[in-house]
Amino acid sequence: MYNVMIVDDEPAIREGLTTIMDWDALGFRVADTAGSGREALAKLEQAQPDLIIMDIRLPGMNGLDVIRKIQEEAAGTPHHFLILSGYADFEYARQAISIGADGYLLKPVDEDEMAEELQRIYRMLESRKAADGGHRASGDRRYSDYLEALLLKDYKDGEAVPESVPAELQWPVYQVIMLEIHFADADRMGKMAEAKEQLTTLCHERGYGFVFAAGGHTCILLRQSLKSMDQASRLLQEIRGTLSSCAAAVYAAAGWEAASLGQLKASCDAASRLLERRFLFRGDRVLLHSDWLALGQEELESSGSSFHESEYRILSRGFADRLYYALEVANKETVAQILQDMEKACLSHGSSELSVKEGFARILTLALNKFTAEREGSSSSFETADLIAEIYGQCSLPELTERVRLRLEQLIISLSAGSKETVMKQIVDFIDAHYGENLKLELLAETFNYNSSYLGKLFRNYTGEPFNLYLDKVRIGNAKRLLAEGRKVQWVAKHVGYANADYFHAKFKKYVGCPPSAYRSSNREKEGME
């Protein structure tokens, strides 16, 4: 697939040419457009066009000047030009051909005529590629062998490479791009060889550098390091497009920028460690040094946290309980916030893919099992096992988090459809159902997405009592019922939410007027008299 840049000062023509032609079928893709000659020159390095389709009359700098400027500044990179002109500009078009343009088309452009011109230029490009192929292949293999042999050496940080470096590898900077390539069929070795050949062709045509193997991965040694997220995104898109015929998925990570080939192994190692954590990020670009910093660590260990360590860290934050409470009150915003907090926890620990998936699966299983068990089949349409299976099928942590959020949101909608209960009514019902747990106003505020002070005021206005007083009365009321049934005092204290039996004794006496043991005895005597 060859890149095309369309240059015309009329937006309608740029848009029309971009859309009317079946570029893929002709072997091209529109890499970029420009509205002037100066804009075209500014975009040249980024777009890397093999063919420039350009109006001869452009504001500020005509097409002839643009061709000459490109030939001066990019003399080592062959470009093809197709000129667009009106009848009055025929002399300009003739001059353009004399200085290197491949042809011209009269406006308005006829679709069939343009297709013929594109096919002709495509054959020229393919012919040049075939002529270069034999010489290039032997040279590229030699450089790949050199780089792979270099990885076996043990150079100290910053040490110059003592061997004679080929002139083609003497660059100001180097950067390794390590690829993780997934293949759909069983012929992995054959597909890997095909992928390496396609990448070699891409690097040769774009002047990127050379392809080599390192630690079971295919790598590209760039002659210019990636400086921005946009560059990282464009490079991965180009690599994926190049490998689309043989690879099912491609991920990539960049190593450190190196000043000499003596640092090649260090750059490879950095790329490998970052690639191990690629699950933590969206796979839409090459991962960069800034992504290391996003993990909150200066260095990453080569092996990920174990499942047990990661799971313990996440569960110790109470995510399962928080998620259960948010589902219980059908609060989609709180569910989304909890999932974001889980994602941040995984990022802060640099967790491995397996650790993240097992941790998420454990948390969701605990929360959903408790949630569905209390509904006696009302949520039978929601299968926890299906969600867990989806978790293990996600390609990145952001995608995993978003998928879980959508599924839980669907669950909430399906259970709360038609409900018109007020938030305060929900809170009171929640207390009545969970009085035996460690309830705090702060927990309810987080669960219902309120400021705790503001919620306290709303609660008092609604119930006529402060939160703690209302909770105590609910607990003592249930304690009286259980004691009247003959339950033991210590068991009742724990069941209604008082971990300390002495504290329960004091609270009970305050509200009822007698100790819990006396209340239990008096009720048993009444039963005996009856």
Coordinates of C-alpha atoms in Angstrom, one line a residue:
M1 CA 0.0 0.0 0.0
Y2 CA 1.5 3.3 -1.1
N3 CA 0.9 6.7 0.6
V4 CA -0.8 9.6 -1.3
M5 CA -0.9 13.3 -0.3
I6 CA -3.6 15.5 -2.0
V7 CA -2.7 19.2 -2.3
D8 CA -5.4 21.7 -3.5
D9 CA -6.6 25.0 -2.1
E10 CA -10.2 24.1 -2.6
P11 CA -11.6 21.9 0.3
A12 CA -14.3 20.5 -1.9
I13 CA -11.7 19.1 -4.4
R14 CA -9.6 17.6 -1.5
E15 CA -12.6 16.0 0.0
G16 CA -13.9 14.8 -3.4
L17 CA -10.7 13.2 -4.4
T18 CA -10.4 11.5 -1.0
T19 CA -13.8 9.9 -1.3
I20 CA -14.6 9.2 -4.9
M21 CA -11.6 6.9 -5.6
D22 CA -11.4 3.3 -4.4
W23 CA -7.9 3.9 -3.1
D24 CA -7.4 0.5 -1.5
A25 CA -8.3 -1.3 -4.7
L26 CA -5.7 0.8 -6.6
G27 CA -3.0 0.0 -4.0
F28 CA -2.9 3.4 -2.4
R29 CA -4.2 5.1 0.8
V30 CA -4.6 8.9 1.4
A31 CA -2.1 9.7 4.1
D32 CA -2.9 13.4 4.4
T33 CA -4.2 16.5 2.5
A34 CA -2.9 20.1 2.3
G35 CA -4.5 23.4 1.2
S36 CA -1.2 25.0 0.1
G37 CA 2.3 24.3 -1.0
R38 CA 3.8 25.4 2.3
E39 CA 1.4 23.2 4.2
A40 CA 2.3 20.2 2.0
L41 CA 6.0 20.8 2.7
A42 CA 5.3 21.0 6.4
K43 CA 3.4 17.7 6.4
L44 CA 5.9 15.9 4.1
E45 CA 7.9 14.1 6.8
Q46 CA 4.9 13.0 8.7
A47 CA 2.8 11.8 5.7
Q48 CA 5.8 10.1 3.9
P49 CA 3.9 10.2 0.5
D50 CA 5.0 8.1 -2.4
L51 CA 2.7 10.0 -4.7
I52 CA 1.7 13.7 -4.4
I53 CA -1.4 14.8 -6.4
M54 CA -1.2 18.5 -6.6
D55 CA -3.0 21.5 -8.2
I56 CA -0.6 23.5 -10.3
R57 CA -1.9 26.8 -9.1
L58 CA -1.6 27.1 -5.3
P59 CA -1.7 30.3 -3.1
G60 CA 1.8 31.7 -2.2
M61 CA 3.8 28.9 -3.8
N62 CA 2.8 27.2 -7.1
G63 CA 3.1 23.5 -7.9
L64 CA 6.3 23.9 -9.8
D65 CA 8.0 25.6 -6.8
V66 CA 6.7 22.8 -4.5
I67 CA 8.2 20.1 -6.8
R68 CA 11.6 21.8 -6.9
K69 CA 11.6 22.3 -3.1
I70 CA 10.8 18.7 -2.4
Q71 CA 13.5 17.5 -4.9
E72 CA 16.0 19.7 -3.2
E73 CA 15.2 18.8 0.4
A74 CA 14.4 15.1 -0.1
A75 CA 16.8 14.2 -2.8
G76 CA 17.5 10.7 -1.4
T77 CA 13.8 9.9 -1.2
P78 CA 12.0 9.3 -4.6
H79 CA 8.6 11.0 -4.9
H80 CA 6.0 10.7 -7.7
F81 CA 3.9 13.7 -8.7
L82 CA 0.5 13.9 -10.5
I83 CA -0.5 17.4 -11.5
L84 CA -4.0 18.8 -11.7
S85 CA -4.5 21.8 -14.0
G86 CA -7.1 23.7 -16.0
Y87 CA -6.9 24.3 -19.8
A88 CA -5.3 27.7 -19.2
D89 CA -2.5 26.1 -17.2
F90 CA -1.3 23.6 -19.8
E91 CA 2.1 25.3 -20.1
Y92 CA 2.6 25.0 -16.3
A93 CA 1.7 21.3 -16.6
R94 CA 4.2 20.8 -19.4
Q95 CA 6.9 22.4 -17.3
A96 CA 6.0 20.3 -14.3
I97 CA 6.6 17.1 -16.4
S98 CA 9.9 18.5 -17.6
I99 CA 11.2 18.8 -14.0
G100 CA 10.0 15.4 -12.9
A101 CA 6.2 15.1 -12.6
D102 CA 4.8 11.8 -13.8
G103 CA 1.7 13.2 -15.5
Y104 CA -1.2 15.6 -15.4
L105 CA -5.0 15.6 -15.3
L106 CA -7.3 18.3 -16.4
K107 CA -10.0 19.7 -14.1
P108 CA -12.7 18.7 -13.5
V109 CA -11.0 15.3 -12.9
D110 CA -12.5 12.3 -14.6
E111 CA -12.6 9.3 -12.3
D112 CA -11.7 6.7 -14.9
E113 CA -8.8 8.8 -16.2
M114 CA -7.4 9.2 -12.7
A115 CA -7.8 5.5 -12.1
E116 CA -5.7 4.8 -15.2
E117 CA -3.0 7.3 -14.1
L118 CA -2.9 5.7 -10.6
Q119 CA -2.5 2.2 -12.0
R120 CA 0.4 3.4 -14.2
I121 CA 2.1 5.0 -11.3
Y122 CA 1.5 2.0 -9.1
R123 CA 3.2 -0.2 -11.7
M124 CA 6.2 2.2 -11.6
L125 CA 6.4 1.9 -7.8
E126 CA 6.2 -1.9 -7.9
S127 CA 8.9 -2.1 -10.6
R128 CA 11.2 0.1 -8.5
K129 CA 10.5 -2.1 -5.4
A130 CA 11.3 -5.3 -7.3
A131 CA 14.6 -3.8 -8.6
D132 CA 15.6 -2.7 -5.2
G133 CA 14.5 -5.9 -3.5
G134 CA 17.4 -8.3 -4.1
H135 CA 20.1 -5.9 -3.1
R136 CA 18.1 -4.6 -0.2
A137 CA 17.3 -8.1 1.2
S138 CA 20.9 -9.2 1.4
G139 CA 21.9 -5.9 3.0
D140 CA 19.1 -6.0 5.5
R141 CA 19.9 -9.5 6.5
R142 CA 23.5 -8.5 7.1
Y143 CA 22.4 -5.6 9.4
S144 CA 19.9 -7.8 11.2
D145 CA 22.6 -10.4 11.9
Y146 CA 24.9 -7.7 13.1
L147 CA 22.3 -6.3 15.6
E148 CA 21.4 -9.8 16.9
A149 CA 25.0 -10.6 17.5
L150 CA 25.4 -7.3 19.3
L151 CA 22.8 -8.3 21.8
L152 CA 25.0 -11.2 22.9
K153 CA 27.8 -8.8 24.0
D154 CA 27.9 -7.3 27.5
Y155 CA 28.6 -3.6 27.1
K156 CA 28.6 -1.3 30.2
D157 CA 26.2 1.6 30.2
G158 CA 27.3 4.2 27.7
E159 CA 30.3 2.1 26.5
A160 CA 31.1 2.5 22.8
V161 CA 30.9 -0.5 20.6
P162 CA 34.5 -1.6 19.8
E163 CA 33.7 -3.4 16.5
S164 CA 33.5 -1.5 13.3
V165 CA 29.9 -0.3 12.9
P166 CA 28.6 -0.4 9.4
A167 CA 28.2 3.1 7.9
E168 CA 24.4 2.4 7.4
L169 CA 24.1 2.0 11.2
Q170 CA 26.0 5.1 12.3
W171 CA 23.1 7.2 13.5
P172 CA 23.0 10.1 16.1
V173 CA 20.3 8.2 18.2
Y174 CA 18.8 4.7 18.3
Q175 CA 15.5 3.4 19.7
V176 CA 14.2 -0.1 19.9
I177 CA 10.5 -0.8 19.1
M178 CA 9.6 -4.3 20.4
L179 CA 6.6 -6.0 18.9
E180 CA 4.2 -8.6 20.3
I181 CA 2.6 -10.2 17.3
H182 CA -0.4 -12.6 17.5
F183 CA -1.2 -14.9 14.6
A184 CA -4.7 -16.4 13.9
D185 CA -3.6 -19.7 12.4
A186 CA -1.3 -22.5 13.5
D187 CA 1.5 -21.8 11.0
R188 CA 3.2 -19.4 13.4
M189 CA 6.7 -19.8 12.0
G190 CA 5.6 -19.2 8.4
K191 CA 3.6 -16.2 9.4
M192 CA 6.4 -14.8 11.5
A193 CA 8.8 -15.0 8.5
E194 CA 6.1 -13.3 6.4
A195 CA 5.7 -10.5 9.0
K196 CA 9.4 -9.9 9.3
E197 CA 9.7 -9.6 5.5
Q198 CA 6.8 -7.1 5.4
L199 CA 8.2 -5.1 8.2
T200 CA 11.6 -5.0 6.5
T201 CA 10.0 -3.7 3.3
L202 CA 8.1 -1.0 5.4
C203 CA 11.3 0.1 7.1
H204 CA 13.2 0.3 3.8
E205 CA 10.5 2.3 2.1
R206 CA 10.0 4.7 5.0
G207 CA 13.6 4.9 6.0
Y208 CA 12.8 3.9 9.6
G209 CA 15.7 1.6 10.3
F210 CA 16.2 -2.2 10.4
V211 CA 14.3 -5.3 11.7
F212 CA 15.9 -7.8 14.0
A213 CA 15.0 -10.4 16.5
A214 CA 15.5 -10.2 20.3
G215 CA 14.3 -12.6 23.0
G216 CA 11.6 -14.2 20.9
H217 CA 10.2 -10.8 19.7
T218 CA 10.5 -9.0 16.4
C219 CA 12.0 -5.6 16.8
I220 CA 12.6 -2.5 14.8
L221 CA 15.7 -0.3 15.4
L222 CA 14.6 3.3 14.7
R223 CA 17.1 5.8 13.5
Q224 CA 14.9 8.6 15.1
S225 CA 13.3 8.2 18.5
L226 CA 9.5 8.7 19.0
K227 CA 8.9 12.1 20.5
S228 CA 5.1 12.3 20.9
M229 CA 2.0 10.2 21.4
D230 CA 0.9 11.1 17.9
Q231 CA 4.0 9.7 16.4
A232 CA 3.6 6.5 18.6
S233 CA 0.0 6.2 17.4
R234 CA 0.9 6.6 13.7
L235 CA 3.7 4.2 13.8
L236 CA 1.6 1.4 15.4
Q237 CA -1.2 2.0 12.9
E238 CA 1.3 1.8 10.0
I239 CA 2.8 -1.5 11.4
R240 CA -0.7 -3.0 11.9
G241 CA -1.7 -2.0 8.4
T242 CA 1.5 -3.6 7.0
L243 CA 0.8 -6.8 8.9
S244 CA -2.9 -7.0 8.4
S245 CA -2.7 -9.9 6.0
C246 CA -0.8 -12.2 8.4
A247 CA -1.3 -10.9 12.0
A248 CA -4.4 -11.1 14.1
A249 CA -3.1 -8.4 16.6
V250 CA 0.0 -6.3 17.1
Y251 CA 1.2 -4.5 20.3
A252 CA 4.4 -2.5 20.6
A253 CA 6.6 -0.8 23.2
A254 CA 9.6 1.5 22.8
G255 CA 12.9 1.2 24.7
W256 CA 15.1 4.0 26.0
E257 CA 16.6 6.3 23.5
A258 CA 20.2 5.2 23.1
A259 CA 23.2 7.3 22.0
S260 CA 25.2 4.3 20.9
L261 CA 24.8 0.7 19.8
G262 CA 26.4 -0.3 23.0
Q263 CA 23.1 0.5 24.7
L264 CA 21.1 -1.7 22.3
K265 CA 20.6 -4.4 24.9
A266 CA 19.5 -1.9 27.6
S267 CA 16.9 -0.4 25.1
C268 CA 15.7 -3.9 24.3
D269 CA 15.3 -4.8 28.0
A270 CA 13.4 -1.6 28.7
A271 CA 11.0 -2.3 25.8
S272 CA 10.5 -5.9 27.0
R273 CA 9.6 -4.9 30.5
L274 CA 7.2 -2.2 29.3
L275 CA 5.6 -4.6 26.8
E276 CA 5.0 -7.0 29.7
R277 CA 2.7 -4.3 31.2
R278 CA 1.0 -3.4 27.9
F279 CA -2.3 -4.8 29.3
L280 CA -2.5 -1.8 31.6
F281 CA -2.8 0.6 28.7
R282 CA -5.0 1.0 25.7
G283 CA -3.3 -0.8 22.8
D284 CA -3.8 2.0 20.3
R285 CA -0.1 3.2 20.1
V286 CA 3.5 2.3 20.8
L287 CA 4.0 2.5 24.6
L288 CA 6.6 5.1 25.6
H289 CA 8.8 6.1 28.5
S290 CA 6.0 8.4 29.8
D291 CA 4.0 5.2 30.3
W292 CA 6.6 3.9 32.7
L293 CA 6.2 7.2 34.7
A294 CA 2.4 6.7 34.7
L295 CA 2.9 3.5 36.6
G296 CA 4.3 5.6 39.5
Q297 CA 7.6 3.7 39.5
E298 CA 11.1 4.6 38.3
E299 CA 11.9 1.0 37.6
L300 CA 9.8 -2.0 36.9
E301 CA 10.8 -5.5 37.9
S302 CA 11.0 -7.9 35.0
S303 CA 8.4 -10.1 36.5
G304 CA 4.9 -9.0 37.5
S305 CA 3.3 -9.1 40.9
S306 CA 1.9 -12.5 41.8
F307 CA -1.9 -13.0 41.8
H308 CA -2.0 -13.4 45.6
E309 CA -0.1 -10.1 46.2
S310 CA -2.2 -8.1 43.7
E311 CA -5.4 -9.7 44.8
Y312 CA -4.7 -9.0 48.5
R313 CA -3.8 -5.3 47.8
I314 CA -7.0 -4.8 45.9
L315 CA -9.3 -6.7 48.2
S316 CA -7.7 -5.1 51.3
R317 CA -9.2 -1.8 50.1
G318 CA -12.7 -3.2 50.5
F319 CA -13.6 -3.0 46.8
A320 CA -15.9 -6.1 47.0
D321 CA -18.0 -4.6 49.8
R322 CA -18.1 -1.1 48.2
L323 CA -19.2 -2.6 44.9
Y324 CA -21.9 -4.7 46.6
Y325 CA -23.3 -1.7 48.4
A326 CA -23.3 0.4 45.2
L327 CA -25.2 -2.3 43.4
E328 CA -27.6 -2.7 46.4
V329 CA -28.7 0.9 46.0
A330 CA -28.6 0.9 42.2
N331 CA -26.1 3.8 42.0
K332 CA -24.4 3.7 38.5
E333 CA -22.1 6.7 39.3
T334 CA -20.7 5.0 42.4
V335 CA -20.1 1.7 40.5
A336 CA -18.2 3.6 37.8
Q337 CA -16.1 5.4 40.5
I338 CA -15.3 2.1 42.3
L339 CA -14.1 0.5 39.0
Q340 CA -11.9 3.5 38.3
D341 CA -10.4 3.2 41.8
M342 CA -9.7 -0.5 41.0
E343 CA -8.1 0.5 37.8
K344 CA -5.9 3.0 39.5
A345 CA -4.9 0.4 42.2
C346 CA -3.7 -1.9 39.4
L347 CA -1.8 0.8 37.7
S348 CA -0.1 2.0 40.9
H349 CA 1.2 -1.5 41.5
G350 CA 2.2 -2.2 37.9
S351 CA 0.2 -5.4 38.1
S352 CA 0.6 -8.1 35.4
E353 CA -2.3 -9.0 33.1
L354 CA -3.0 -12.3 34.9
S355 CA -3.0 -10.5 38.3
V356 CA -5.4 -7.9 37.2
K357 CA -7.9 -10.3 35.6
E358 CA -7.8 -12.7 38.6
G359 CA -8.2 -9.8 41.0
F360 CA -11.1 -8.3 39.1
A361 CA -12.7 -11.8 38.8
R362 CA -12.4 -12.4 42.6
I363 CA -13.9 -9.0 43.5
L364 CA -16.8 -9.3 41.1
T365 CA -17.6 -12.8 42.2
L366 CA -17.7 -11.8 45.9
A367 CA -19.9 -8.8 45.2
L368 CA -22.3 -10.3 42.7
N369 CA -22.7 -13.6 44.6
K370 CA -23.8 -11.7 47.7
F371 CA -25.9 -9.3 45.6
T372 CA -27.8 -12.0 43.7
A373 CA -28.2 -14.4 46.6
E374 CA -30.4 -11.8 48.4
R375 CA -32.8 -11.5 45.4
E376 CA -33.9 -15.1 45.1
G377 CA -33.7 -15.2 41.3
S378 CA -34.8 -11.7 40.5
S379 CA -31.5 -11.2 38.7
S380 CA -31.4 -14.7 37.1
S381 CA -30.9 -13.1 33.7
F382 CA -27.4 -11.9 34.8
E383 CA -24.9 -14.6 34.7
T384 CA -21.8 -13.9 36.8
A385 CA -19.9 -16.6 35.0
D386 CA -20.4 -14.9 31.7
L387 CA -19.0 -11.6 33.0
I388 CA -16.0 -13.4 34.4
A389 CA -15.4 -15.1 31.0
E390 CA -15.6 -11.6 29.4
I391 CA -13.0 -10.3 31.8
Y392 CA -10.4 -12.9 30.7
G393 CA -11.1 -12.0 27.0
Q394 CA -10.3 -8.3 27.3
C395 CA -7.1 -7.0 25.7
S396 CA -6.4 -4.0 28.0
L397 CA -7.3 -2.8 31.5
P398 CA -9.2 0.3 30.2
E399 CA -11.3 -2.0 28.0
L400 CA -11.8 -4.4 30.8
T401 CA -13.0 -1.7 33.2
E402 CA -15.4 -0.2 30.6
R403 CA -16.8 -3.6 29.8
V404 CA -17.5 -4.4 33.4
R405 CA -19.1 -0.9 33.9
L406 CA -21.5 -1.4 31.0
R407 CA -22.5 -4.9 32.2
L408 CA -23.1 -3.7 35.8
E409 CA -25.0 -0.7 34.5
Q410 CA -27.3 -3.0 32.5
L411 CA -27.8 -5.1 35.7
I412 CA -28.8 -2.0 37.7
I413 CA -31.2 -0.7 35.0
S414 CA -32.9 -4.1 34.7
L415 CA -33.5 -4.3 38.5
S416 CA -34.5 -0.7 39.1
A417 CA -36.7 -0.1 36.1
G418 CA -39.8 1.8 37.2
S419 CA -38.6 2.4 40.7
K420 CA -39.6 5.9 42.0
E421 CA -38.1 5.6 45.5
T422 CA -36.4 8.7 46.8
V423 CA -32.7 8.5 47.7
M424 CA -33.5 9.0 51.4
K425 CA -36.1 6.2 51.3
Q426 CA -33.4 4.0 49.8
I427 CA -30.9 4.9 52.5
V428 CA -33.4 4.1 55.3
D429 CA -34.3 0.8 53.6
F430 CA -30.6 0.1 53.3
I431 CA -30.0 0.7 57.0
D432 CA -32.9 -1.5 57.9
A433 CA -31.5 -4.3 55.7
H434 CA -27.8 -3.9 56.8
Y435 CA -27.9 -2.7 60.4
G436 CA -25.7 -5.6 61.5
E437 CA -22.8 -4.4 59.4
N438 CA -20.2 -1.8 60.0
L439 CA -22.3 1.1 58.7
K440 CA -21.0 4.6 58.8
L441 CA -22.3 7.9 57.4
E442 CA -19.2 8.2 55.3
L443 CA -19.8 4.8 53.7
L444 CA -23.4 5.7 52.8
A445 CA -22.2 9.1 51.4
E446 CA -19.8 7.3 49.1
T447 CA -22.3 4.6 48.2
F448 CA -25.0 7.2 47.3
N449 CA -22.6 9.7 45.9
Y450 CA -23.1 12.5 48.5
N451 CA -20.9 14.7 50.6
S452 CA -21.1 13.2 54.1
S453 CA -21.9 16.4 55.9
Y454 CA -24.6 17.3 53.4
L455 CA -26.1 13.7 53.6
G456 CA -26.1 14.0 57.4
K457 CA -28.3 17.1 57.2
L458 CA -30.6 15.5 54.7
F459 CA -31.0 12.4 56.8
R460 CA -31.9 14.4 59.9
N461 CA -34.5 16.4 58.0
Y462 CA -36.0 13.2 56.6
T463 CA -36.0 11.0 59.8
G464 CA -36.0 13.7 62.5
E465 CA -33.0 12.1 64.1
P466 CA -29.2 12.1 63.5
F467 CA -27.8 9.2 61.6
N468 CA -26.0 7.5 64.6
L469 CA -29.1 7.8 66.8
Y470 CA -31.3 6.3 64.1
L471 CA -28.9 3.5 63.6
D472 CA -28.7 2.8 67.3
K473 CA -32.5 2.6 67.6
V474 CA -32.8 0.2 64.6
R475 CA -30.1 -2.0 66.1
I476 CA -31.6 -2.0 69.7
G477 CA -35.1 -2.6 68.3
N478 CA -33.8 -5.7 66.5
A479 CA -31.8 -6.7 69.6
K480 CA -35.0 -6.7 71.7
R481 CA -36.7 -9.0 69.1
L482 CA -33.8 -11.4 69.2
L483 CA -33.5 -11.4 73.0
A484 CA -37.2 -12.0 73.3
E485 CA -36.6 -15.1 71.1
G486 CA -34.2 -16.4 73.8
R487 CA -31.0 -15.6 71.9
K488 CA -27.8 -15.2 73.9
V489 CA -26.7 -11.7 74.7
Q490 CA -23.2 -11.9 73.2
W491 CA -24.6 -13.4 70.0
V492 CA -27.2 -10.7 69.7
A493 CA -24.7 -7.9 70.3
K494 CA -22.5 -9.2 67.3
H495 CA -25.6 -9.9 65.1
V496 CA -26.9 -6.3 65.4
G497 CA -23.6 -4.6 64.7
Y498 CA -21.9 -4.2 68.1
A499 CA -18.5 -5.9 68.2
N500 CA -18.0 -5.0 71.8
A501 CA -20.5 -6.7 74.2
D502 CA -19.9 -4.1 77.0
Y503 CA -20.7 -1.3 74.5
F504 CA -23.8 -3.1 73.5
H505 CA -24.8 -3.5 77.2
A506 CA -24.4 0.3 77.7
K507 CA -26.4 1.2 74.6
F508 CA -29.2 -1.3 75.4
K509 CA -29.6 0.0 79.0
K510 CA -29.6 3.6 77.7
Y511 CA -32.5 3.0 75.3
V512 CA -34.5 0.2 77.1
G513 CA -33.8 1.0 80.7
C514 CA -32.5 -2.4 81.7
P515 CA -29.6 -4.6 80.9
P516 CA -30.0 -7.0 77.9
S517 CA -29.8 -10.1 80.1
A518 CA -32.6 -8.8 82.3
Y519 CA -34.7 -8.0 79.3
R520 CA -34.1 -11.5 78.0
S521 CA -35.0 -13.1 81.4
S522 CA -38.2 -11.0 81.8
N523 CA -39.4 -12.1 78.4
R524 CA -38.7 -15.8 79.2
E525 CA -40.7 -15.4 82.5
K526 CA -43.6 -14.0 80.6
E527 CA -43.5 -16.9 78.2
G528 CA -43.5 -19.3 81.1
M529 CA -46.5 -17.6 82.8
E530 CA -48.4 -17.8 79.5

